[in-house]
mmCIF file with all atom_site columns, C-alpha atoms in Angstrom:
data_model
loop_
_atom_site.group_PDB
_atom_site.id
_atom_site.type_symbol
_atom_site.label_atom_id
_atom_site.label_alt_id
_atom_site.label_comp_id
_atom_site.label_asym_id
_atom_site.label_entity_id
_atom_site.label_seq_id
_atom_site.pdbx_PDB_ins_code
_atom_site.Cartn_x
_atom_site.Cartn_y
_atom_site.Cartn_z
_atom_site.occupancy
_atom_site.B_iso_or_equiv
_atom_site.pdbx_formal_charge
_atom_site.auth_seq_id
_atom_site.auth_comp_id
_atom_site.auth_asym_id
_atom_site.auth_atom_id
_atom_site.pdbx_PDB_model_num
ATOM 1   C CA . MET A 1 1   ? 54.477 -21.552 48.231 1.00 63.00 ? 10  MET A CA 1
ATOM 2   C CA . GLU A 1 2   ? 58.050 -21.852 47.047 1.00 83.00 ? 11  GLU A CA 1
ATOM 3   C CA . ILE A 1 3   ? 58.896 -20.372 43.652 1.00 87.00 ? 12  ILE A CA 1
ATOM 4   C CA . SER A 1 4   ? 60.790 -22.790 41.411 1.00 91.00 ? 13  SER A CA 1
ATOM 5   C CA . ASP A 1 5   ? 64.086 -21.888 39.738 1.00 94.00 ? 14  ASP A CA 1
ATOM 6   C CA . ARG A 1 6   ? 62.392 -22.137 36.347 1.00 94.00 ? 15  ARG A CA 1
ATOM 7   C CA . ILE A 1 7   ? 59.762 -19.528 37.293 1.00 96.00 ? 16  ILE A CA 1
ATOM 8   C CA . ARG A 1 8   ? 62.394 -17.339 38.950 1.00 95.00 ? 17  ARG A CA 1
ATOM 9   C CA . LYS A 1 9   ? 64.426 -17.373 35.716 1.00 96.00 ? 18  LYS A CA 1
ATOM 10  C CA . ALA A 1 10  ? 61.344 -16.738 33.571 1.00 96.00 ? 19  ALA A CA 1
ATOM 11  C CA . ASN A 1 11  ? 60.582 -13.618 35.626 1.00 95.00 ? 20  ASN A CA 1
ATOM 12  C CA . LEU A 1 12  ? 64.051 -12.248 34.819 1.00 95.00 ? 21  LEU A CA 1
ATOM 13  C CA . ILE A 1 13  ? 63.285 -12.209 31.086 1.00 95.00 ? 22  ILE A CA 1
ATOM 14  C CA . GLU A 1 14  ? 62.950 -8.608  29.928 1.00 94.00 ? 23  GLU A CA 1
ATOM 15  C CA . ASN A 1 15  ? 61.297 -9.344  26.581 1.00 96.00 ? 24  ASN A CA 1
ATOM 16  C CA . PRO A 1 16  ? 59.716 -12.793 26.252 1.00 97.00 ? 25  PRO A CA 1
ATOM 17  C CA . LEU A 1 17  ? 59.175 -12.267 22.507 1.00 97.00 ? 26  LEU A CA 1
ATOM 18  C CA . ASP A 1 18  ? 62.948 -12.477 22.029 1.00 96.00 ? 27  ASP A CA 1
ATOM 19  C CA . LEU A 1 19  ? 62.501 -16.228 22.652 1.00 96.00 ? 28  LEU A CA 1
ATOM 20  C CA . ILE A 1 20  ? 60.036 -16.501 19.747 1.00 96.00 ? 29  ILE A CA 1
ATOM 21  C CA . PRO A 1 21  ? 60.900 -13.642 17.333 1.00 94.00 ? 30  PRO A CA 1
ATOM 22  C CA . ASP A 1 22  ? 58.585 -14.978 14.596 1.00 95.00 ? 31  ASP A CA 1
ATOM 23  C CA . CYS A 1 23  ? 55.650 -13.828 16.756 1.00 96.00 ? 32  CYS A CA 1
ATOM 24  C CA . LYS A 1 24  ? 56.426 -10.116 16.634 1.00 97.00 ? 33  LYS A CA 1
ATOM 25  C CA . PHE A 1 25  ? 54.034 -9.556  13.715 1.00 97.00 ? 34  PHE A CA 1
ATOM 26  C CA . TYR A 1 26  ? 50.626 -10.902 12.795 1.00 97.00 ? 35  TYR A CA 1
ATOM 27  C CA . VAL A 1 27  ? 48.780 -10.423 9.485  1.00 96.00 ? 36  VAL A CA 1
ATOM 28  C CA . ALA A 1 28  ? 45.047 -11.032 8.915  1.00 94.00 ? 37  ALA A CA 1
ATOM 29  C CA . ASP A 1 29  ? 42.862 -9.809  6.047  1.00 89.00 ? 38  ASP A CA 1
ATOM 30  C CA . ASN A 1 30  ? 45.540 -7.366  4.817  1.00 92.00 ? 39  ASN A CA 1
ATOM 31  C CA . ASN A 1 31  ? 45.902 -5.917  8.319  1.00 94.00 ? 40  ASN A CA 1
ATOM 32  C CA . GLN A 1 32  ? 49.351 -6.067  9.889  1.00 96.00 ? 41  GLN A CA 1
ATOM 33  C CA . PHE A 1 33  ? 49.676 -5.965  13.657 1.00 97.00 ? 42  PHE A CA 1
ATOM 34  C CA . GLU A 1 34  ? 52.899 -5.478  15.570 1.00 98.00 ? 43  GLU A CA 1
ATOM 35  C CA . ILE A 1 35  ? 53.151 -7.440  18.824 1.00 98.00 ? 44  ILE A CA 1
ATOM 36  C CA . VAL A 1 36  ? 55.228 -5.990  21.658 1.00 98.00 ? 45  VAL A CA 1
ATOM 37  C CA . SER A 1 37  ? 56.030 -7.533  25.029 1.00 97.00 ? 46  SER A CA 1
ATOM 38  C CA . LEU A 1 38  ? 56.595 -5.381  28.104 1.00 96.00 ? 47  LEU A CA 1
ATOM 39  C CA . LYS A 1 39  ? 56.826 -5.764  31.843 1.00 97.00 ? 48  LYS A CA 1
ATOM 40  C CA . SER A 1 40  ? 54.226 -3.681  33.659 1.00 96.00 ? 49  SER A CA 1
ATOM 41  C CA . SER A 1 41  ? 57.004 -1.450  35.041 1.00 96.00 ? 50  SER A CA 1
ATOM 42  C CA . ALA A 1 42  ? 57.873 -0.412  31.452 1.00 96.00 ? 51  ALA A CA 1
ATOM 43  C CA . LEU A 1 43  ? 54.342 0.721   30.542 1.00 97.00 ? 52  LEU A CA 1
ATOM 44  C CA . ASP A 1 44  ? 53.846 4.447   30.048 1.00 97.00 ? 53  ASP A CA 1
ATOM 45  C CA . GLU A 1 45  ? 50.867 6.219   31.620 1.00 97.00 ? 54  GLU A CA 1
ATOM 46  C CA . ASN A 1 46  ? 48.894 6.486   28.361 1.00 97.00 ? 55  ASN A CA 1
ATOM 47  C CA . THR A 1 47  ? 49.215 2.745   27.761 1.00 98.00 ? 56  THR A CA 1
ATOM 48  C CA . LYS A 1 48  ? 48.199 1.973   31.362 1.00 98.00 ? 57  LYS A CA 1
ATOM 49  C CA . LYS A 1 49  ? 45.146 4.199   30.945 1.00 98.00 ? 58  LYS A CA 1
ATOM 50  C CA . TRP A 1 50  ? 44.201 2.420   27.698 1.00 98.00 ? 59  TRP A CA 1
ATOM 51  C CA . ILE A 1 51  ? 44.702 -1.043  29.280 1.00 98.00 ? 60  ILE A CA 1
ATOM 52  C CA . PHE A 1 52  ? 42.388 -0.223  32.157 1.00 98.00 ? 61  PHE A CA 1
ATOM 53  C CA . GLU A 1 53  ? 39.762 1.529   30.010 1.00 98.00 ? 62  GLU A CA 1
ATOM 54  C CA . LEU A 1 54  ? 39.588 -1.401  27.563 1.00 98.00 ? 63  LEU A CA 1
ATOM 55  C CA . LEU A 1 55  ? 39.196 -3.846  30.452 1.00 98.00 ? 64  LEU A CA 1
ATOM 56  C CA . GLU A 1 56  ? 36.472 -1.688  31.985 1.00 97.00 ? 65  GLU A CA 1
ATOM 57  C CA . LYS A 1 57  ? 34.638 -1.325  28.657 1.00 97.00 ? 66  LYS A CA 1
ATOM 58  C CA . ASN A 1 58  ? 34.787 -5.052  27.881 1.00 97.00 ? 67  ASN A CA 1
ATOM 59  C CA . MET A 1 59  ? 34.391 -6.579  31.333 1.00 96.00 ? 68  MET A CA 1
ATOM 60  C CA . LYS A 1 60  ? 32.787 -4.279  33.911 1.00 95.00 ? 69  LYS A CA 1
ATOM 61  C CA . LYS A 1 61  ? 29.220 -5.546  33.308 1.00 95.00 ? 70  LYS A CA 1
ATOM 62  C CA . ILE A 1 62  ? 30.410 -9.154  33.485 1.00 95.00 ? 71  ILE A CA 1
ATOM 63  C CA . TYR A 1 63  ? 32.164 -8.491  36.791 1.00 94.00 ? 72  TYR A CA 1
ATOM 64  C CA . GLU A 1 64  ? 29.106 -6.669  38.130 1.00 93.00 ? 73  GLU A CA 1
ATOM 65  C CA . ALA A 1 65  ? 27.000 -9.760  37.388 1.00 92.00 ? 74  ALA A CA 1
ATOM 66  C CA . SER A 1 66  ? 29.401 -11.994 39.313 1.00 90.00 ? 75  SER A CA 1
ATOM 67  C CA . SER A 1 67  ? 29.525 -12.697 43.037 1.00 86.00 ? 76  SER A CA 1
ATOM 68  C CA . SER A 1 68  ? 32.874 -10.894 43.377 1.00 85.00 ? 77  SER A CA 1
ATOM 69  C CA . GLY A 1 69  ? 31.557 -7.727  41.710 1.00 90.00 ? 78  GLY A CA 1
ATOM 70  C CA . TRP A 1 70  ? 33.580 -4.942  40.105 1.00 94.00 ? 79  TRP A CA 1
ATOM 71  C CA . ASN A 1 71  ? 36.412 -3.606  42.260 1.00 93.00 ? 80  ASN A CA 1
ATOM 72  C CA . GLN A 1 72  ? 38.352 -0.929  40.415 1.00 95.00 ? 81  GLN A CA 1
ATOM 73  C CA . GLN A 1 73  ? 41.176 -0.628  42.953 1.00 96.00 ? 82  GLN A CA 1
ATOM 74  C CA . PHE A 1 74  ? 41.722 -4.393  43.025 1.00 95.00 ? 83  PHE A CA 1
ATOM 75  C CA . LYS A 1 75  ? 41.807 -4.567  39.209 1.00 95.00 ? 84  LYS A CA 1
ATOM 76  C CA . LEU A 1 76  ? 44.291 -1.684  38.975 1.00 96.00 ? 85  LEU A CA 1
ATOM 77  C CA . LYS A 1 77  ? 46.563 -3.355  41.512 1.00 97.00 ? 86  LYS A CA 1
ATOM 78  C CA . GLU A 1 78  ? 46.322 -6.687  39.689 1.00 96.00 ? 87  GLU A CA 1
ATOM 79  C CA . LEU A 1 79  ? 46.890 -5.167  36.238 1.00 97.00 ? 88  LEU A CA 1
ATOM 80  C CA . PHE A 1 80  ? 50.011 -3.261  37.191 1.00 97.00 ? 89  PHE A CA 1
ATOM 81  C CA . ASP A 1 81  ? 51.588 -5.590  39.735 1.00 96.00 ? 90  ASP A CA 1
ATOM 82  C CA . LYS A 1 82  ? 55.372 -5.729  39.347 1.00 95.00 ? 91  LYS A CA 1
ATOM 83  C CA . SER A 1 83  ? 55.161 -9.378  38.207 1.00 96.00 ? 92  SER A CA 1
ATOM 84  C CA . ALA A 1 84  ? 52.762 -8.603  35.340 1.00 98.00 ? 93  ALA A CA 1
ATOM 85  C CA . TYR A 1 85  ? 53.823 -8.928  31.712 1.00 98.00 ? 94  TYR A CA 1
ATOM 86  C CA . TYR A 1 86  ? 51.955 -7.703  28.645 1.00 98.00 ? 95  TYR A CA 1
ATOM 87  C CA . LEU A 1 87  ? 51.673 -8.688  25.026 1.00 98.00 ? 96  LEU A CA 1
ATOM 88  C CA . ILE A 1 88  ? 50.275 -5.637  23.245 1.00 98.00 ? 97  ILE A CA 1
ATOM 89  C CA . ALA A 1 89  ? 49.065 -5.668  19.640 1.00 98.00 ? 98  ALA A CA 1
ATOM 90  C CA . TYR A 1 90  ? 49.447 -2.421  17.680 1.00 98.00 ? 99  TYR A CA 1
ATOM 91  C CA . LYS A 1 91  ? 47.892 -1.428  14.362 1.00 97.00 ? 100 LYS A CA 1
ATOM 92  C CA . ASN A 1 92  ? 49.590 1.627   12.841 1.00 95.00 ? 101 ASN A CA 1
ATOM 93  C CA . SER A 1 93  ? 51.128 2.479   16.246 1.00 95.00 ? 102 SER A CA 1
ATOM 94  C CA . ARG A 1 94  ? 47.712 2.332   17.958 1.00 97.00 ? 103 ARG A CA 1
ATOM 95  C CA . PRO A 1 95  ? 47.207 -0.306  20.679 1.00 98.00 ? 104 PRO A CA 1
ATOM 96  C CA . VAL A 1 96  ? 44.261 -2.553  19.768 1.00 98.00 ? 105 VAL A CA 1
ATOM 97  C CA . GLY A 1 97  ? 44.527 -5.573  22.058 1.00 98.00 ? 106 GLY A CA 1
ATOM 98  C CA . TYR A 1 98  ? 46.515 -7.122  24.870 1.00 98.00 ? 107 TYR A CA 1
ATOM 99  C CA . SER A 1 99  ? 47.173 -10.114 27.042 1.00 98.00 ? 108 SER A CA 1
ATOM 100 C CA . HIS A 1 100 ? 48.173 -9.587  30.682 1.00 98.00 ? 109 HIS A CA 1
ATOM 101 C CA . PHE A 1 101 ? 50.036 -12.631 31.965 1.00 98.00 ? 110 PHE A CA 1
ATOM 102 C CA . ARG A 1 102 ? 52.479 -13.823 34.592 1.00 98.00 ? 111 ARG A CA 1
ATOM 103 C CA . PHE A 1 103 ? 55.024 -16.576 35.014 1.00 98.00 ? 112 PHE A CA 1
ATOM 104 C CA . ASP A 1 104 ? 53.841 -18.121 38.256 1.00 97.00 ? 113 ASP A CA 1
ATOM 105 C CA . MET A 1 105 ? 53.340 -21.136 40.485 1.00 95.00 ? 114 MET A CA 1
ATOM 106 C CA . ASP A 1 106 ? 49.855 -22.570 40.758 1.00 93.00 ? 115 ASP A CA 1
ATOM 107 C CA . PHE A 1 107 ? 50.026 -25.013 43.632 1.00 89.00 ? 116 PHE A CA 1
ATOM 108 C CA . ASP A 1 108 ? 53.153 -26.982 42.623 1.00 90.00 ? 117 ASP A CA 1
ATOM 109 C CA . ASN A 1 109 ? 52.767 -26.327 38.894 1.00 93.00 ? 118 ASN A CA 1
ATOM 110 C CA . GLU A 1 110 ? 54.957 -23.971 36.877 1.00 96.00 ? 119 GLU A CA 1
ATOM 111 C CA . VAL A 1 111 ? 52.546 -22.035 34.683 1.00 97.00 ? 120 VAL A CA 1
ATOM 112 C CA . ILE A 1 112 ? 51.846 -19.029 32.546 1.00 98.00 ? 121 ILE A CA 1
ATOM 113 C CA . TYR A 1 113 ? 48.683 -17.515 33.980 1.00 98.00 ? 122 TYR A CA 1
ATOM 114 C CA . CYS A 1 114 ? 46.700 -15.377 31.553 1.00 98.00 ? 123 CYS A CA 1
ATOM 115 C CA . TYR A 1 115 ? 44.909 -12.755 33.646 1.00 98.00 ? 124 TYR A CA 1
ATOM 116 C CA . GLU A 1 116 ? 43.372 -10.802 30.781 1.00 98.00 ? 125 GLU A CA 1
ATOM 117 C CA . LEU A 1 117 ? 42.840 -11.089 27.054 1.00 98.00 ? 126 LEU A CA 1
ATOM 118 C CA . GLN A 1 118 ? 41.211 -7.917  25.724 1.00 98.00 ? 127 GLN A CA 1
ATOM 119 C CA . ILE A 1 119 ? 40.687 -6.814  22.114 1.00 98.00 ? 128 ILE A CA 1
ATOM 120 C CA . GLU A 1 120 ? 39.112 -3.589  20.859 1.00 98.00 ? 129 GLU A CA 1
ATOM 121 C CA . ASP A 1 121 ? 35.664 -4.270  19.312 1.00 96.00 ? 130 ASP A CA 1
ATOM 122 C CA . GLU A 1 122 ? 36.628 -3.240  15.789 1.00 95.00 ? 131 GLU A CA 1
ATOM 123 C CA . PHE A 1 123 ? 39.588 -5.663  15.737 1.00 96.00 ? 132 PHE A CA 1
ATOM 124 C CA . ARG A 1 124 ? 37.739 -8.755  16.886 1.00 94.00 ? 133 ARG A CA 1
ATOM 125 C CA . ARG A 1 125 ? 37.244 -11.612 14.414 1.00 92.00 ? 134 ARG A CA 1
ATOM 126 C CA . TYR A 1 126 ? 40.744 -11.175 12.979 1.00 95.00 ? 135 TYR A CA 1
ATOM 127 C CA . GLY A 1 127 ? 42.175 -14.037 15.043 1.00 96.00 ? 136 GLY A CA 1
ATOM 128 C CA . LEU A 1 128 ? 44.209 -11.614 17.146 1.00 97.00 ? 137 LEU A CA 1
ATOM 129 C CA . GLY A 1 129 ? 43.108 -13.031 20.513 1.00 97.00 ? 138 GLY A CA 1
ATOM 130 C CA . LYS A 1 130 ? 43.886 -16.544 19.289 1.00 97.00 ? 139 LYS A CA 1
ATOM 131 C CA . PHE A 1 131 ? 47.318 -15.395 18.123 1.00 98.00 ? 140 PHE A CA 1
ATOM 132 C CA . LEU A 1 132 ? 48.119 -13.778 21.500 1.00 98.00 ? 141 LEU A CA 1
ATOM 133 C CA . MET A 1 133 ? 47.140 -17.023 23.236 1.00 98.00 ? 142 MET A CA 1
ATOM 134 C CA . GLU A 1 134 ? 49.325 -18.983 20.794 1.00 98.00 ? 143 GLU A CA 1
ATOM 135 C CA . ILE A 1 135 ? 52.246 -16.767 21.831 1.00 98.00 ? 144 ILE A CA 1
ATOM 136 C CA . LEU A 1 136 ? 51.624 -17.657 25.487 1.00 98.00 ? 145 LEU A CA 1
ATOM 137 C CA . GLU A 1 137 ? 51.471 -21.325 24.510 1.00 97.00 ? 146 GLU A CA 1
ATOM 138 C CA . SER A 1 138 ? 54.761 -21.036 22.572 1.00 97.00 ? 147 SER A CA 1
ATOM 139 C CA . LEU A 1 139 ? 56.393 -19.375 25.572 1.00 97.00 ? 148 LEU A CA 1
ATOM 140 C CA . CYS A 1 140 ? 55.083 -22.158 27.793 1.00 97.00 ? 149 CYS A CA 1
ATOM 141 C CA . GLU A 1 141 ? 56.625 -24.795 25.530 1.00 96.00 ? 150 GLU A CA 1
ATOM 142 C CA . ASN A 1 142 ? 59.863 -22.849 25.065 1.00 95.00 ? 151 ASN A CA 1
ATOM 143 C CA . LEU A 1 143 ? 60.368 -22.379 28.822 1.00 96.00 ? 152 LEU A CA 1
ATOM 144 C CA . GLU A 1 144 ? 59.195 -25.925 29.592 1.00 94.00 ? 153 GLU A CA 1
ATOM 145 C CA . LEU A 1 145 ? 56.439 -24.739 31.915 1.00 96.00 ? 154 LEU A CA 1
ATOM 146 C CA . GLU A 1 146 ? 53.603 -27.159 32.576 1.00 96.00 ? 155 GLU A CA 1
ATOM 147 C CA . LYS A 1 147 ? 50.570 -25.256 31.293 1.00 97.00 ? 156 LYS A CA 1
ATOM 148 C CA . VAL A 1 148 ? 48.824 -22.036 30.360 1.00 98.00 ? 157 VAL A CA 1
ATOM 149 C CA . MET A 1 149 ? 45.991 -21.264 32.769 1.00 98.00 ? 158 MET A CA 1
ATOM 150 C CA . LEU A 1 150 ? 43.202 -18.712 32.987 1.00 97.00 ? 159 LEU A CA 1
ATOM 151 C CA . THR A 1 151 ? 39.985 -17.965 34.815 1.00 96.00 ? 160 THR A CA 1
ATOM 152 C CA . VAL A 1 152 ? 36.822 -17.240 32.841 1.00 96.00 ? 161 VAL A CA 1
ATOM 153 C CA . SER A 1 153 ? 33.507 -16.033 34.231 1.00 94.00 ? 162 SER A CA 1
ATOM 154 C CA . LYS A 1 154 ? 30.426 -18.140 33.572 1.00 92.00 ? 163 LYS A CA 1
ATOM 155 C CA . HIS A 1 155 ? 28.714 -14.811 32.776 1.00 93.00 ? 164 HIS A CA 1
ATOM 156 C CA . ASN A 1 156 ? 31.189 -14.288 29.919 1.00 94.00 ? 165 ASN A CA 1
ATOM 157 C CA . LYS A 1 157 ? 29.531 -16.377 27.193 1.00 93.00 ? 166 LYS A CA 1
ATOM 158 C CA . VAL A 1 158 ? 31.845 -15.065 24.452 1.00 94.00 ? 167 VAL A CA 1
ATOM 159 C CA . GLY A 1 159 ? 34.922 -15.880 26.541 1.00 95.00 ? 168 GLY A CA 1
ATOM 160 C CA . GLN A 1 160 ? 33.581 -19.324 27.455 1.00 95.00 ? 169 GLN A CA 1
ATOM 161 C CA . SER A 1 161 ? 33.022 -20.172 23.794 1.00 95.00 ? 170 SER A CA 1
ATOM 162 C CA . PHE A 1 162 ? 36.372 -18.740 22.684 1.00 96.00 ? 171 PHE A CA 1
ATOM 163 C CA . PHE A 1 163 ? 38.500 -20.546 25.254 1.00 96.00 ? 172 PHE A CA 1
ATOM 164 C CA . LYS A 1 164 ? 36.663 -23.872 25.294 1.00 96.00 ? 173 LYS A CA 1
ATOM 165 C CA . LYS A 1 165 ? 35.560 -24.302 21.680 1.00 95.00 ? 174 LYS A CA 1
ATOM 166 C CA . LYS A 1 166 ? 37.857 -22.143 19.572 1.00 96.00 ? 175 LYS A CA 1
ATOM 167 C CA . ILE A 1 167 ? 41.207 -22.735 21.277 1.00 97.00 ? 176 ILE A CA 1
ATOM 168 C CA . LYS A 1 168 ? 40.405 -25.979 23.134 1.00 96.00 ? 177 LYS A CA 1
ATOM 169 C CA . TYR A 1 169 ? 41.078 -25.142 26.779 1.00 97.00 ? 178 TYR A CA 1
ATOM 170 C CA . SER A 1 170 ? 39.462 -27.442 29.320 1.00 95.00 ? 179 SER A CA 1
ATOM 171 C CA . ARG A 1 171 ? 38.695 -27.320 33.011 1.00 94.00 ? 180 ARG A CA 1
ATOM 172 C CA . ASP A 1 172 ? 41.864 -27.465 35.035 1.00 94.00 ? 181 ASP A CA 1
ATOM 173 C CA . GLU A 1 173 ? 42.480 -30.036 37.753 1.00 92.00 ? 182 GLU A CA 1
ATOM 174 C CA . THR A 1 174 ? 42.282 -27.175 40.285 1.00 90.00 ? 183 THR A CA 1
ATOM 175 C CA . ASP A 1 175 ? 38.785 -26.122 39.164 1.00 90.00 ? 184 ASP A CA 1
ATOM 176 C CA . ILE A 1 176 ? 36.258 -26.932 41.910 1.00 86.00 ? 185 ILE A CA 1
ATOM 177 C CA . ASN A 1 177 ? 32.969 -26.558 40.033 1.00 78.00 ? 186 ASN A CA 1
ATOM 178 C CA . ASP A 1 178 ? 32.251 -30.254 40.563 1.00 77.00 ? 187 ASP A CA 1
ATOM 179 C CA . GLN A 1 179 ? 32.268 -29.674 44.322 1.00 79.00 ? 188 GLN A CA 1
ATOM 180 C CA . ASP A 1 180 ? 30.541 -26.279 44.313 1.00 78.00 ? 189 ASP A CA 1
ATOM 181 C CA . SER A 1 181 ? 28.240 -25.392 41.417 1.00 75.00 ? 190 SER A CA 1
ATOM 182 C CA . SER A 1 182 ? 27.534 -21.946 42.906 1.00 79.00 ? 191 SER A CA 1
ATOM 183 C CA . ILE A 1 183 ? 30.970 -20.746 41.778 1.00 86.00 ? 192 ILE A CA 1
ATOM 184 C CA . ASP A 1 184 ? 30.497 -18.376 38.860 1.00 89.00 ? 193 ASP A CA 1
ATOM 185 C CA . TYR A 1 185 ? 33.847 -18.865 37.166 1.00 92.00 ? 194 TYR A CA 1
ATOM 186 C CA . GLU A 1 186 ? 35.885 -21.721 35.755 1.00 94.00 ? 195 GLU A CA 1
ATOM 187 C CA . ILE A 1 187 ? 39.613 -22.335 35.829 1.00 96.00 ? 196 ILE A CA 1
ATOM 188 C CA . LEU A 1 188 ? 40.745 -23.529 32.407 1.00 96.00 ? 197 LEU A CA 1
ATOM 189 C CA . SER A 1 189 ? 44.101 -24.721 31.146 1.00 97.00 ? 198 SER A CA 1
ATOM 190 C CA . LYS A 1 190 ? 46.024 -26.339 28.340 1.00 96.00 ? 199 LYS A CA 1
ATOM 191 C CA . VAL A 1 191 ? 48.850 -28.658 29.397 1.00 95.00 ? 200 VAL A CA 1
ATOM 192 C CA . PHE A 1 192 ? 52.181 -28.690 27.533 1.00 91.00 ? 201 PHE A CA 1
ATOM 193 C CA . TRP A 1 193 ? 54.688 -30.390 29.840 1.00 76.00 ? 202 TRP A CA 1
ATOM 194 C CA . GLN A 1 194 ? 54.179 -32.866 32.642 1.00 71.00 ? 203 GLN A CA 1
ATOM 195 C CA . GLU A 1 195 ? 56.753 -34.104 35.104 1.00 62.00 ? 204 GLU A CA 1
ATOM 196 C CA . ASP A 1 196 ? 57.250 -37.862 34.977 1.00 52.00 ? 205 ASP A CA 1
#
């Protein structure tokens, strides 16, 4: 699949938050969070360890219940691929949540693909996950990419409710659940730009 010029240029951006500087801080219930954006190549080893451990803590059982299972080596490779970007939320210099995303092509569509959205248990219900997704949506609009996409397991009831009900994502045109109900995940998206 050919990479478009728009996606090629997006992948040259060092710090996507420079495009939307108002999103570098988030305040909820007297808690201030700093949001930082980094390419995976800029992550230090402690942050990489935390990213993987939070994913494992939050998602391992869900993956184990799925047909694909839990594959640690695959997840590590995916998490720290050279094309991966991160939005990381910090509270008092401590990382408390992140979104792993990429600027990518999905079939012929220019998209931001959210691979992971993970928040530490004690910082859930502050709207932090919603805010990180809103940043991805703002980037999508700013860069004139077609949509934000993600995959959510049918075993992940909290994720299903969050993405579909709370932030209004719907099944993407590439989702094939209508043809094969045995698939245990859904591809969701929110469209921002469409070519005429």
